[in-house]
Short mmCIF file of C-alpha atoms in Angstrom, two decimals:
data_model
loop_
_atom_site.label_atom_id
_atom_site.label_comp_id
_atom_site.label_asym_id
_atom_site.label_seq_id
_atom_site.Cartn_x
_atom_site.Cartn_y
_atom_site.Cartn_z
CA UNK A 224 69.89 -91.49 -198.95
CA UNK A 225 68.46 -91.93 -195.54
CA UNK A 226 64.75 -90.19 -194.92
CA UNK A 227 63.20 -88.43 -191.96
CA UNK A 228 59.18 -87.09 -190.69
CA UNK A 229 61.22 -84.41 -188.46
CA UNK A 230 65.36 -82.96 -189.56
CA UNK A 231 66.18 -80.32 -186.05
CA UNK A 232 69.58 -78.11 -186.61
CA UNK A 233 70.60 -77.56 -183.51
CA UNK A 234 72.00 -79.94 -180.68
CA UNK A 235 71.39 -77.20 -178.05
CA UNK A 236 69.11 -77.25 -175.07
CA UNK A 237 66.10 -76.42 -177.62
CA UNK A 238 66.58 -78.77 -180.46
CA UNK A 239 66.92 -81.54 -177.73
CA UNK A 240 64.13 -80.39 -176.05
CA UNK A 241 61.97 -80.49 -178.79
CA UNK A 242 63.74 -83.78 -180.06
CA UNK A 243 62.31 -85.20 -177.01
CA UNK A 244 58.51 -84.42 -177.09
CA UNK A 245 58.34 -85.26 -180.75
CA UNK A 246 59.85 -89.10 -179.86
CA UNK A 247 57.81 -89.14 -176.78
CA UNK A 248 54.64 -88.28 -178.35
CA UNK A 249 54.38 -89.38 -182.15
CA UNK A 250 55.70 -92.16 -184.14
CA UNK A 251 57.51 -89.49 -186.80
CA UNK A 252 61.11 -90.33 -187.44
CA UNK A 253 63.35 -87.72 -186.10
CA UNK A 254 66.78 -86.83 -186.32
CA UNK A 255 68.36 -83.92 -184.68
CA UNK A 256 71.73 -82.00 -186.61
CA UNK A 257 74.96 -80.63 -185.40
CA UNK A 258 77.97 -79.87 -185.98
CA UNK A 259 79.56 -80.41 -183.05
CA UNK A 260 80.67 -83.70 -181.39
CA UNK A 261 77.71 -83.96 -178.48
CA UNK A 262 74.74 -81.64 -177.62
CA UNK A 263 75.14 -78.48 -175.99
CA UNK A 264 78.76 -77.31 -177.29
CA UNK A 265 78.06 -74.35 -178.08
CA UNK A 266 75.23 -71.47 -175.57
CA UNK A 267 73.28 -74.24 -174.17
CA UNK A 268 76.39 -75.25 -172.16
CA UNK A 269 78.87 -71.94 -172.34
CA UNK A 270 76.24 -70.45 -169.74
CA UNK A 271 75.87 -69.39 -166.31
CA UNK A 272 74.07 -72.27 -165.22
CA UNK A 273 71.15 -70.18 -163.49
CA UNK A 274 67.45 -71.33 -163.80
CA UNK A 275 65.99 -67.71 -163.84
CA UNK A 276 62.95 -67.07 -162.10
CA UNK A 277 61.26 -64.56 -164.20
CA UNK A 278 60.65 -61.59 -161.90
CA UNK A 279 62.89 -59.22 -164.64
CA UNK A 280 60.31 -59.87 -167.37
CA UNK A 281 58.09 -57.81 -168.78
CA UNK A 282 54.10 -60.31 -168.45
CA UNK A 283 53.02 -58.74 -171.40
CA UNK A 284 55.81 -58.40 -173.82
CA UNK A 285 57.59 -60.95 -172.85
CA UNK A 286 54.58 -63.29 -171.64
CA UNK A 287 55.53 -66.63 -173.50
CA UNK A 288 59.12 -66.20 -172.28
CA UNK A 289 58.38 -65.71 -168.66
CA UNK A 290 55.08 -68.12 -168.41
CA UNK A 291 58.14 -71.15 -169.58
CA UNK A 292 60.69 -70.15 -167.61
CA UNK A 293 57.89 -70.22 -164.89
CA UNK A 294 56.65 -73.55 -165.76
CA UNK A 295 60.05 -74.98 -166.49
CA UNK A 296 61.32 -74.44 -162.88
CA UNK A 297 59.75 -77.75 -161.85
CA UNK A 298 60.78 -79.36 -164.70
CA UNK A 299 64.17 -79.19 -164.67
CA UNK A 300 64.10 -79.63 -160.88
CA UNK A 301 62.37 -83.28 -161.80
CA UNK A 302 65.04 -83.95 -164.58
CA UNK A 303 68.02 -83.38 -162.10
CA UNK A 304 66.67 -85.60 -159.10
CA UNK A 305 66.00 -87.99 -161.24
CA UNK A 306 69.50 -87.98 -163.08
CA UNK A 307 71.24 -87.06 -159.94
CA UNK A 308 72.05 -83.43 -162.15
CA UNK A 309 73.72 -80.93 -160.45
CA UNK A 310 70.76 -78.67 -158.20
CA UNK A 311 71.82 -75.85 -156.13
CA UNK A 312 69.05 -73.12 -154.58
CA UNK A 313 71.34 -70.68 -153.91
CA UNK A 314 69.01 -67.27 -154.63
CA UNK A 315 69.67 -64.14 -156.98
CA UNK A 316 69.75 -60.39 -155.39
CA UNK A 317 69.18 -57.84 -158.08
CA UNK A 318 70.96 -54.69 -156.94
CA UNK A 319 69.98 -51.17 -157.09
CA UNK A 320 72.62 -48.60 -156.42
CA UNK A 321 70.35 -45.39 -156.43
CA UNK A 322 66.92 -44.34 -155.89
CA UNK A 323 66.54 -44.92 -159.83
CA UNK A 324 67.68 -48.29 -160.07
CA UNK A 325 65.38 -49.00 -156.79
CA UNK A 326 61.79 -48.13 -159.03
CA UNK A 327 62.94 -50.49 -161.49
CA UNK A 328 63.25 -53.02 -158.17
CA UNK A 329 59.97 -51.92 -157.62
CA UNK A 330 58.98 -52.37 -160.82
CA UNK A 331 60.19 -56.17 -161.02
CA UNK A 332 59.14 -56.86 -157.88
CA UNK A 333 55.00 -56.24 -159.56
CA UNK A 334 56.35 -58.07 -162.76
CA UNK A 335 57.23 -61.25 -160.32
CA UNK A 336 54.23 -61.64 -159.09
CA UNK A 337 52.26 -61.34 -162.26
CA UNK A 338 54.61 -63.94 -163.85
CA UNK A 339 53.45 -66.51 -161.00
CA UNK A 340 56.44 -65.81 -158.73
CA UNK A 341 55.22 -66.91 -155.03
CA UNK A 342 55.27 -63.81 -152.42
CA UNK A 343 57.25 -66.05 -150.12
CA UNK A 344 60.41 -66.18 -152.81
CA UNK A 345 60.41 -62.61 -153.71
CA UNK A 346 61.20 -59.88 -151.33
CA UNK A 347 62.37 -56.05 -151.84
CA UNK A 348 64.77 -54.87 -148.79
CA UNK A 349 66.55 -51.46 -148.34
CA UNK A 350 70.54 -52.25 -147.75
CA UNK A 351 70.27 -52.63 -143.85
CA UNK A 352 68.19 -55.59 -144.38
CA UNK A 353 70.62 -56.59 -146.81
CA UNK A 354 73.33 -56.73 -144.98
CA UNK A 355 72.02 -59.40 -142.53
CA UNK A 356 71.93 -61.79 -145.59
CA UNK A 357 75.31 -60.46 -147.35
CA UNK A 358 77.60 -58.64 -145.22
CA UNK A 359 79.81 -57.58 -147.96
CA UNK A 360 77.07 -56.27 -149.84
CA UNK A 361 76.66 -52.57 -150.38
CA UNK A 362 73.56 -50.97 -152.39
CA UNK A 363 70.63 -48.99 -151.82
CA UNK A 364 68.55 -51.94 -152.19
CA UNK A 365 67.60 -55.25 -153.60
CA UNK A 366 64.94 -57.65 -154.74
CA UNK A 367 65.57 -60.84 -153.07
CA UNK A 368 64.56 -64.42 -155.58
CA UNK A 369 65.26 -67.40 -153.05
CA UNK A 370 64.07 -69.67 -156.29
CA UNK A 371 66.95 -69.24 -158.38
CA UNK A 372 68.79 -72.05 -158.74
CA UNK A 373 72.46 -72.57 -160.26
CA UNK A 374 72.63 -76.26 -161.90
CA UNK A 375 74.94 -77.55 -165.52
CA UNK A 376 72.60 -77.12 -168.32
CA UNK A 377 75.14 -79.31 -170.63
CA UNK A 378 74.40 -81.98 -168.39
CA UNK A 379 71.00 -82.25 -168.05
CA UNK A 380 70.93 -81.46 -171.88
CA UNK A 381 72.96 -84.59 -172.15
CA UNK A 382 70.29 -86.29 -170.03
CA UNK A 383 67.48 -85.04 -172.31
CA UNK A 384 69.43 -86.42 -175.14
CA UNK A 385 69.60 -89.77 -174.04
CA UNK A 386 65.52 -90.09 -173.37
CA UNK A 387 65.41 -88.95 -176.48
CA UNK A 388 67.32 -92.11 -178.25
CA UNK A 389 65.60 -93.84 -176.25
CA UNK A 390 62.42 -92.95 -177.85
CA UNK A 391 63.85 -93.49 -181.19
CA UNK A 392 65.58 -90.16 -182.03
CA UNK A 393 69.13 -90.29 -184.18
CA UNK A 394 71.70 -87.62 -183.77
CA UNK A 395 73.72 -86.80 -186.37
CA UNK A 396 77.02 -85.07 -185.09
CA UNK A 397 79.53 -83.87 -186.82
CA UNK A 398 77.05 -83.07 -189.52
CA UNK A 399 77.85 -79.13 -190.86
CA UNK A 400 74.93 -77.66 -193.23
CA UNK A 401 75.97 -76.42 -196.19
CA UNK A 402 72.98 -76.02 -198.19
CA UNK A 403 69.13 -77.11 -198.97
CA UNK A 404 67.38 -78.31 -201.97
CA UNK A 405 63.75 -78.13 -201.58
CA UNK A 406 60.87 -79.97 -203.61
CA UNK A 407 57.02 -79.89 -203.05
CA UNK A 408 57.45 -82.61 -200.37
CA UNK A 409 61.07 -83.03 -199.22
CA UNK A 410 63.86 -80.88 -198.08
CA UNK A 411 67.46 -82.39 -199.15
CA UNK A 412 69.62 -80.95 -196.69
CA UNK A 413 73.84 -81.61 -197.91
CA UNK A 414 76.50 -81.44 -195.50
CA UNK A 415 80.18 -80.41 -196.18
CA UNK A 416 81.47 -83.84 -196.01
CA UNK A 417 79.27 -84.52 -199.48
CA UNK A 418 76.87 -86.54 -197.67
CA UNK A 419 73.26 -85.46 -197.57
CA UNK A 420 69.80 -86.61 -196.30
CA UNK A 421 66.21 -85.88 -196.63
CA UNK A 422 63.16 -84.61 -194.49
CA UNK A 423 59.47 -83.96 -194.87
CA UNK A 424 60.13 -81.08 -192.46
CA UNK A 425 62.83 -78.79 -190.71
CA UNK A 426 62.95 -77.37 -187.65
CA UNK A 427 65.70 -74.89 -187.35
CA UNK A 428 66.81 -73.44 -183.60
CA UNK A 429 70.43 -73.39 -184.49
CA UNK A 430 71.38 -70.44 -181.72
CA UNK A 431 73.63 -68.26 -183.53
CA UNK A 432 73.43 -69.55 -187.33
CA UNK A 433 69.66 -69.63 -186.99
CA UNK A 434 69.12 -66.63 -188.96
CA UNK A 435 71.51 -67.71 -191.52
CA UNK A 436 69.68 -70.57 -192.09
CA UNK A 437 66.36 -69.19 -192.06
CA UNK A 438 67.66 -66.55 -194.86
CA UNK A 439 68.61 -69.83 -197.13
CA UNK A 440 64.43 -69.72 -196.93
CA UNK A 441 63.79 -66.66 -197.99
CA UNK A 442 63.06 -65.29 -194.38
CA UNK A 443 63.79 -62.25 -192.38
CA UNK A 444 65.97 -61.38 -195.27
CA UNK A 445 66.07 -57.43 -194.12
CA UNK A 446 66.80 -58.31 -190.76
CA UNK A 447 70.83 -59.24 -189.25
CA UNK A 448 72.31 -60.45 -185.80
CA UNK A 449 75.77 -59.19 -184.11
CA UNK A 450 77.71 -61.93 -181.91
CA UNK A 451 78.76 -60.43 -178.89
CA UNK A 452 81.37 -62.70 -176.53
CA UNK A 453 80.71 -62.49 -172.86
CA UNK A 454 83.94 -63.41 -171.02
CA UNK A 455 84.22 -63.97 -166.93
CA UNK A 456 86.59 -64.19 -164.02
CA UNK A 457 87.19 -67.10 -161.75
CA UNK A 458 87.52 -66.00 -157.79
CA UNK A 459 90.12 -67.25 -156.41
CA UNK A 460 88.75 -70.01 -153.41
CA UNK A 461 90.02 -67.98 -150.69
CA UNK A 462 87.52 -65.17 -151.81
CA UNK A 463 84.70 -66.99 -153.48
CA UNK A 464 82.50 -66.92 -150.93
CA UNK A 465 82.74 -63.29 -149.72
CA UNK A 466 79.23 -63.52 -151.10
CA UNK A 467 77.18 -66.47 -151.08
CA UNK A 468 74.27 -65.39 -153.17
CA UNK A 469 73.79 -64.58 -157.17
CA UNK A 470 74.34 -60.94 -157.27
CA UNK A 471 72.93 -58.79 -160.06
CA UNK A 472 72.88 -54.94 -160.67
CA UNK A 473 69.66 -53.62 -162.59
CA UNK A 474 70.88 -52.86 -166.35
CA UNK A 475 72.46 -49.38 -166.98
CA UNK A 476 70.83 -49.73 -170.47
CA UNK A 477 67.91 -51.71 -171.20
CA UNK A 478 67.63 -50.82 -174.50
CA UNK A 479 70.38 -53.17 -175.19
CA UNK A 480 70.78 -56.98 -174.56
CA UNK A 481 73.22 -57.15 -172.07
CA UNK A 482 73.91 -57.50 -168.24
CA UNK A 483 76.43 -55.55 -166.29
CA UNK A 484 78.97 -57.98 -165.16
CA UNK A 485 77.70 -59.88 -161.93
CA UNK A 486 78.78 -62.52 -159.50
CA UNK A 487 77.81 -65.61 -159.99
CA UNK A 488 77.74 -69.01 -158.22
CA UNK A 489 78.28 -71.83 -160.06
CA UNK A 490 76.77 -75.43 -159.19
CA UNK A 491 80.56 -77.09 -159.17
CA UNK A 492 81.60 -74.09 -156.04
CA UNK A 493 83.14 -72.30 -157.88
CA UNK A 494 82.12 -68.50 -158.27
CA UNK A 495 82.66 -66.10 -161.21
CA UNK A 496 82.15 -62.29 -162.40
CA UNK A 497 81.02 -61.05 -166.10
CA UNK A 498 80.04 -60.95 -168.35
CA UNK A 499 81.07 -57.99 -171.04
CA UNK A 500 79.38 -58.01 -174.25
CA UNK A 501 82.30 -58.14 -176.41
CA UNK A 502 81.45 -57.81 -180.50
CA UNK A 503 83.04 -60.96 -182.69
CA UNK A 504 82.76 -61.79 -186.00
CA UNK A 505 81.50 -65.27 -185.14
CA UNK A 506 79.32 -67.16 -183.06
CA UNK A 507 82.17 -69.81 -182.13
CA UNK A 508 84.73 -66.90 -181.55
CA UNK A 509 86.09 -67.79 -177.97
CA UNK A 510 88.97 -66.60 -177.72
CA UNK A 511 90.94 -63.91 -179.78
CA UNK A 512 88.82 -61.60 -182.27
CA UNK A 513 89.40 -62.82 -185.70
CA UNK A 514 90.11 -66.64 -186.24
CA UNK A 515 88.19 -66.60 -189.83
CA UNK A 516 88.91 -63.82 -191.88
CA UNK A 517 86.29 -65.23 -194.64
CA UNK A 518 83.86 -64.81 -191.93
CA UNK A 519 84.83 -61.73 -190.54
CA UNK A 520 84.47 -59.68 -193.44
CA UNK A 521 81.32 -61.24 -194.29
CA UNK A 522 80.09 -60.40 -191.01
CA UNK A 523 81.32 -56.94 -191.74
CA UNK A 524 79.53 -56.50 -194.44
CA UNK A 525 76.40 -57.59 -192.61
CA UNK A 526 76.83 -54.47 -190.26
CA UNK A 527 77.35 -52.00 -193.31
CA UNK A 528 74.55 -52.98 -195.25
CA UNK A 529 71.74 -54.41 -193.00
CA UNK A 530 69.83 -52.52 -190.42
CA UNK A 531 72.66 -53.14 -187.73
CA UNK A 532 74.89 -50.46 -189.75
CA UNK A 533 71.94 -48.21 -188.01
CA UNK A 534 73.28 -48.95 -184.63
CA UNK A 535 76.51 -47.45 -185.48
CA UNK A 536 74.84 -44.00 -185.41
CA UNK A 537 73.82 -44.13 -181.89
CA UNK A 538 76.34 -42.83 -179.42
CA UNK A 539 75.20 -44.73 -176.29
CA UNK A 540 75.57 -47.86 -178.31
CA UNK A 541 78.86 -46.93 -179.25
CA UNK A 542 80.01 -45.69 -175.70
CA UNK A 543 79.07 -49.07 -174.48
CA UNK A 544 80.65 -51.01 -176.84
CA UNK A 545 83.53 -49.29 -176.08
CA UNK A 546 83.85 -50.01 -172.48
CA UNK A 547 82.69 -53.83 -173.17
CA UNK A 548 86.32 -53.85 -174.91
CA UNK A 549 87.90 -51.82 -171.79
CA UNK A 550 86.67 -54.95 -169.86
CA UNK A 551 88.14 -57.20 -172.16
CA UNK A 552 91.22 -56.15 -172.11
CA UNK A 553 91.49 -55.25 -168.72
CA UNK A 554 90.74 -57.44 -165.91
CA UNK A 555 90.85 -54.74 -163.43
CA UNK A 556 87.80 -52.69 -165.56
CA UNK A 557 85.35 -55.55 -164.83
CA UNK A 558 86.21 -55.84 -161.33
CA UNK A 559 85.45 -52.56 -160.82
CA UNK A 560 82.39 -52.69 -162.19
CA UNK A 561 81.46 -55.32 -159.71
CA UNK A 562 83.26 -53.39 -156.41
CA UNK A 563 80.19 -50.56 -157.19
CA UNK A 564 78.37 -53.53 -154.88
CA UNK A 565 80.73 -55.75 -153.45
CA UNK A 566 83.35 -53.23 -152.57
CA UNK A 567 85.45 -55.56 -150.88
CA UNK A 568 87.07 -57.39 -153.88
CA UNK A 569 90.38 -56.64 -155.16
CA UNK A 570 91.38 -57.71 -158.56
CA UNK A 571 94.14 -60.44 -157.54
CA UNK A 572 91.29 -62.33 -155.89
CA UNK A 573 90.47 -63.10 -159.50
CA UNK A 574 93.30 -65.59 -161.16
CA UNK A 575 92.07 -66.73 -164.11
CA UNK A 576 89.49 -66.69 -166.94
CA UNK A 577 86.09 -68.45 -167.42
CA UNK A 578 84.30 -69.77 -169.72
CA UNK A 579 83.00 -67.34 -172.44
CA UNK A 580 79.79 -67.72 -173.95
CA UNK A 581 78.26 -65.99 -177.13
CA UNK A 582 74.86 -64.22 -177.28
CA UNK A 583 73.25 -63.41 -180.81
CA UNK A 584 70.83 -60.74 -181.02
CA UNK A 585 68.88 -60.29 -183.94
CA UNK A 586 68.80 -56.47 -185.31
CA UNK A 587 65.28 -54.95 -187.35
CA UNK A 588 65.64 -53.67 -190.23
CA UNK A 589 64.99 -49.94 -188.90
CA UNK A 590 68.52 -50.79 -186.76
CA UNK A 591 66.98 -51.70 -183.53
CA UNK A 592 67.64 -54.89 -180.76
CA UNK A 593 64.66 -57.29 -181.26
CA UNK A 594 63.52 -57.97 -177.45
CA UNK A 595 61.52 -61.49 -178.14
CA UNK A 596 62.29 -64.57 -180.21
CA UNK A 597 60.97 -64.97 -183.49
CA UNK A 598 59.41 -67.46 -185.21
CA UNK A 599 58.39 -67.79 -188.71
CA UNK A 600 57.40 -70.65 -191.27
CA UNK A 601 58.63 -71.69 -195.14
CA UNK A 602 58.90 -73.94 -196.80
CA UNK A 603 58.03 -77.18 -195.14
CA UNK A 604 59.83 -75.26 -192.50
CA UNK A 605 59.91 -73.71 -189.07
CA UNK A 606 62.35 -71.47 -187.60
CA UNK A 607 63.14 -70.20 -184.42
CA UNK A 608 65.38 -66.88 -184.48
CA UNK A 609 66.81 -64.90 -182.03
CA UNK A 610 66.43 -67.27 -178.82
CA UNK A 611 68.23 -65.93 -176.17
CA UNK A 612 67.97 -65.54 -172.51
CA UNK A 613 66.46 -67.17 -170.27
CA UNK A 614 66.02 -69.70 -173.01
CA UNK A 615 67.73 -72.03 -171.67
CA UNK A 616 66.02 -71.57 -168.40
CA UNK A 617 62.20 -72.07 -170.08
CA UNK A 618 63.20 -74.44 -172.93
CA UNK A 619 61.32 -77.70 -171.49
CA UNK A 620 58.16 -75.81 -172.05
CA UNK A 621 59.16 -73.54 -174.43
CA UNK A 622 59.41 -76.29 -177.04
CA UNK A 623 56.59 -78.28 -176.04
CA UNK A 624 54.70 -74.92 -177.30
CA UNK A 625 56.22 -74.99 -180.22
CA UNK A 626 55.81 -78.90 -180.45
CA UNK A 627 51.24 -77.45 -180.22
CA UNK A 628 51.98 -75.51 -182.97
CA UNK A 629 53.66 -78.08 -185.17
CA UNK A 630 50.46 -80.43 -183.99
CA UNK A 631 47.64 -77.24 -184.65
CA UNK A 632 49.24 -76.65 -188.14
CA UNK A 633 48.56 -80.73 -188.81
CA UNK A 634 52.82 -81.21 -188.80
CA UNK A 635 52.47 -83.67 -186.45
CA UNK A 636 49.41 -86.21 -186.30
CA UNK A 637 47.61 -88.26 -184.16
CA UNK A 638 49.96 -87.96 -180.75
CA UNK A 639 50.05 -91.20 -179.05
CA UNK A 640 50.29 -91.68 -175.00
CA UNK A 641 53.42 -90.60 -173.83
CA UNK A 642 56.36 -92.81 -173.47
CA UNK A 643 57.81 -91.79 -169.98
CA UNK A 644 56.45 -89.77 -167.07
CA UNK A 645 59.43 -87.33 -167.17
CA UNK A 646 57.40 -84.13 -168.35
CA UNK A 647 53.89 -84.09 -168.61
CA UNK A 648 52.89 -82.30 -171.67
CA UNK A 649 49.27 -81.36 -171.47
CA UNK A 650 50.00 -80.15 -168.17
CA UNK A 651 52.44 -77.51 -169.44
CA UNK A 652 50.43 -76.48 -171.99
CA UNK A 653 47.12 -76.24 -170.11
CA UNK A 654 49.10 -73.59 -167.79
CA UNK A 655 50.74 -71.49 -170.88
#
């Protein structure tokens, strides 16, 4: 049975992220787990492609989160020039459509700055000085980012990955978990194919079965998640560039994890609208609703026994949820949503579907969304729940953090010089 330092489950832009600083920094052997056939199957690369700037986050609840999406910016701008990875600045305007909506512009716009944002990249204009940017656009106002960038996070996961090999890292696809046996020193992690392997330690950061796994340690075993599909619409290339910018519209409800379908504009040309925030039963469901009853009523069961069934008892939640399926069902409802701004589009300018991606909140036990990710330790063990947006955008630095944690706890010993010039890690941590 073949023995590794470091086991990561999870091929997506995390677990490869933190697959590289580990090979580029220590001598532990590593191997990184998935299911899948390649990295980035699954959220890392069913995404909109934007690197966020974080003006939308809140500097002191979300502080970690926006500090590495802030830092990462550079990054990933290194990583695609020097992999020749798709990189294209096209800029984000988050919409208000009422006097409302514009103090929470107002309110980002002070959060931007905090987070590091330069003055020169965010600006907040009233709709006449809109217009001169976006013709088609119609609002009350809107906080200009010229720093967002749209680029193919599979890709430059894919480039990640093979750095990583290079520094000595084995990926084991095609590997499903299907359960742990733990000793005072080793984790034996089996696979449903009856083969198995061992670790000293496990880093989990599986997306949307992260807080399975974690359970199978004994953690956050009051706590459950809800997989919610968001779906999208390809314009038609007649029409796709009626605007040429990102377009957002500020959240009708915060409380909750989701975005009111925007327009997007995707590093390949082409441009898109969504997403909803469709509930499925799991975090592969793509298409359809149920494709696994075993899993569905499981799932179910989740809802009406964990602190999600809470959730259920609040009637914006369930008003919502009821016009994410209206969306779903109807093209014509999520176009609609996006005419309150761009009142120009029609629903036949829209021909086909995108691709859907699947977002995983994690519920509290007292039935509420958990904002932040979560991290916990067990045994030889540390997991990372509950990672969602803009995670991909901040994972280069996001995981070196968690790569100074690992080192602080004595995980990982004695780093060496690093192997490549790619990323410089004590840079990135001397500025979280």
């Amino acid at each position: 049975m073949k023995k590794f330092d470091i086991a990561i489950i999870g091929g997506g832009i995390l677990g490869t992220t933190i697959s590289y600083w580990i090979s580029n920094l220590y001598n532990s052997s590593v191997c990184v787990i998935d299911k899948e056939s390649n990295v980035a199957k699954h959220t890392s690369g069913r995404n909109t492609g934007v690197i966020h700037t974080p003006f939308y986050l809140d500097p002191e609840k979300k502080k970690i989160f926006a500090k590495s999406a802030h830092i990462s910016h550079e990054l990933w701008k290194t990583l695609a020039k020097d992999t020749m990875s798709p990189w294209s600045e096209v800029g984000t305007i988050e919409v208000a459509l009422n006097e409302v909506q514009h103090k929470t512009l107002e309110k980002y716009h002070k959060w931007g700055i905090q987070n590091g944002v330069s003055e020169n990249n965010l600006s907040l204009l009233n709709s006449n000085e809109l217009k001169y940017i976006e013709k088609n656009l119609e609002c009350h106002s809107g906080l200009l980012c010229k720093s967002d960038v749209s680029t193919d996070y599979s890709k430059l996961t894919q480039e990640i990955k093979k750095i990583s090999i290079q520094n000595s890292t084995e990926f084991l696809f095609e590997k499903n978990v299907k359960s742990f046996l733990t000793n005072d020193d080793v984790i034996q992690i089996n696979f449903t194919d009856n083969s198995s392997i061992e670790c000293n330690y496990l880093i989990n950061c599986s997306g949307g079965n992260s807080l399975d796994i974690a359970k199978q340690f004994n953690l956050f075993e009051s706590y459950s998640d809800l997989h919610f599909r968001g779906e999208y619409w390809i314009a038609d290339s007649n029409y796709a560039d009626i605007v040429k910018t990102n377009i957002y519209s500020v959240a009708r409800h915060p409380e909750f994890p989701f975005l009111d379908p925007h327009w997007i504009k995707r590093a390949d040309g082409t441009t898109e609208i969504g997403p909803n925030a469709v509930p499925v039963p799991t975090p592969e469901t793509y298409d359809g609703f149920v494709t696994d009853i075993q899993s569905t009523l499981s799932k179910l069961g989740d809802i009406l026994t964990g602190g999600a069934k809470k959730l259920l008892l609040n009637p914006d939640f369930l008003s919502l949820i009821t016009h994410e399926f209206r969306s779903s069902i109807s093209k014509d409802a999520m176009v609609q949503r996006v005419m309150n701004f761009i009142p120009s589009l029609k629903p036949d300018y829209f021909t086909k579907k995108g691709t859907a991606g699947i977002r995983t909140p994690v519920i509290s036990p007292e039935g509420k969304f958990i904002p932040d990710v979560l991290e916990r330790e067990g045994h030889n063990s540390f997991h990372i729940v509950n990672y969602n947006s803009p995670g991909a955008t901040g994972a280069p630095a996001f995981s070196a953090l968690v790569v100074q944690k690992l080192q602080n706890k004595g995980i990982l010993k004695d780093p060496n010089p690093q192997k490549n010039s790619l990323w410089n890690f004590n840079s990135i941590i001397e500025q979280i």
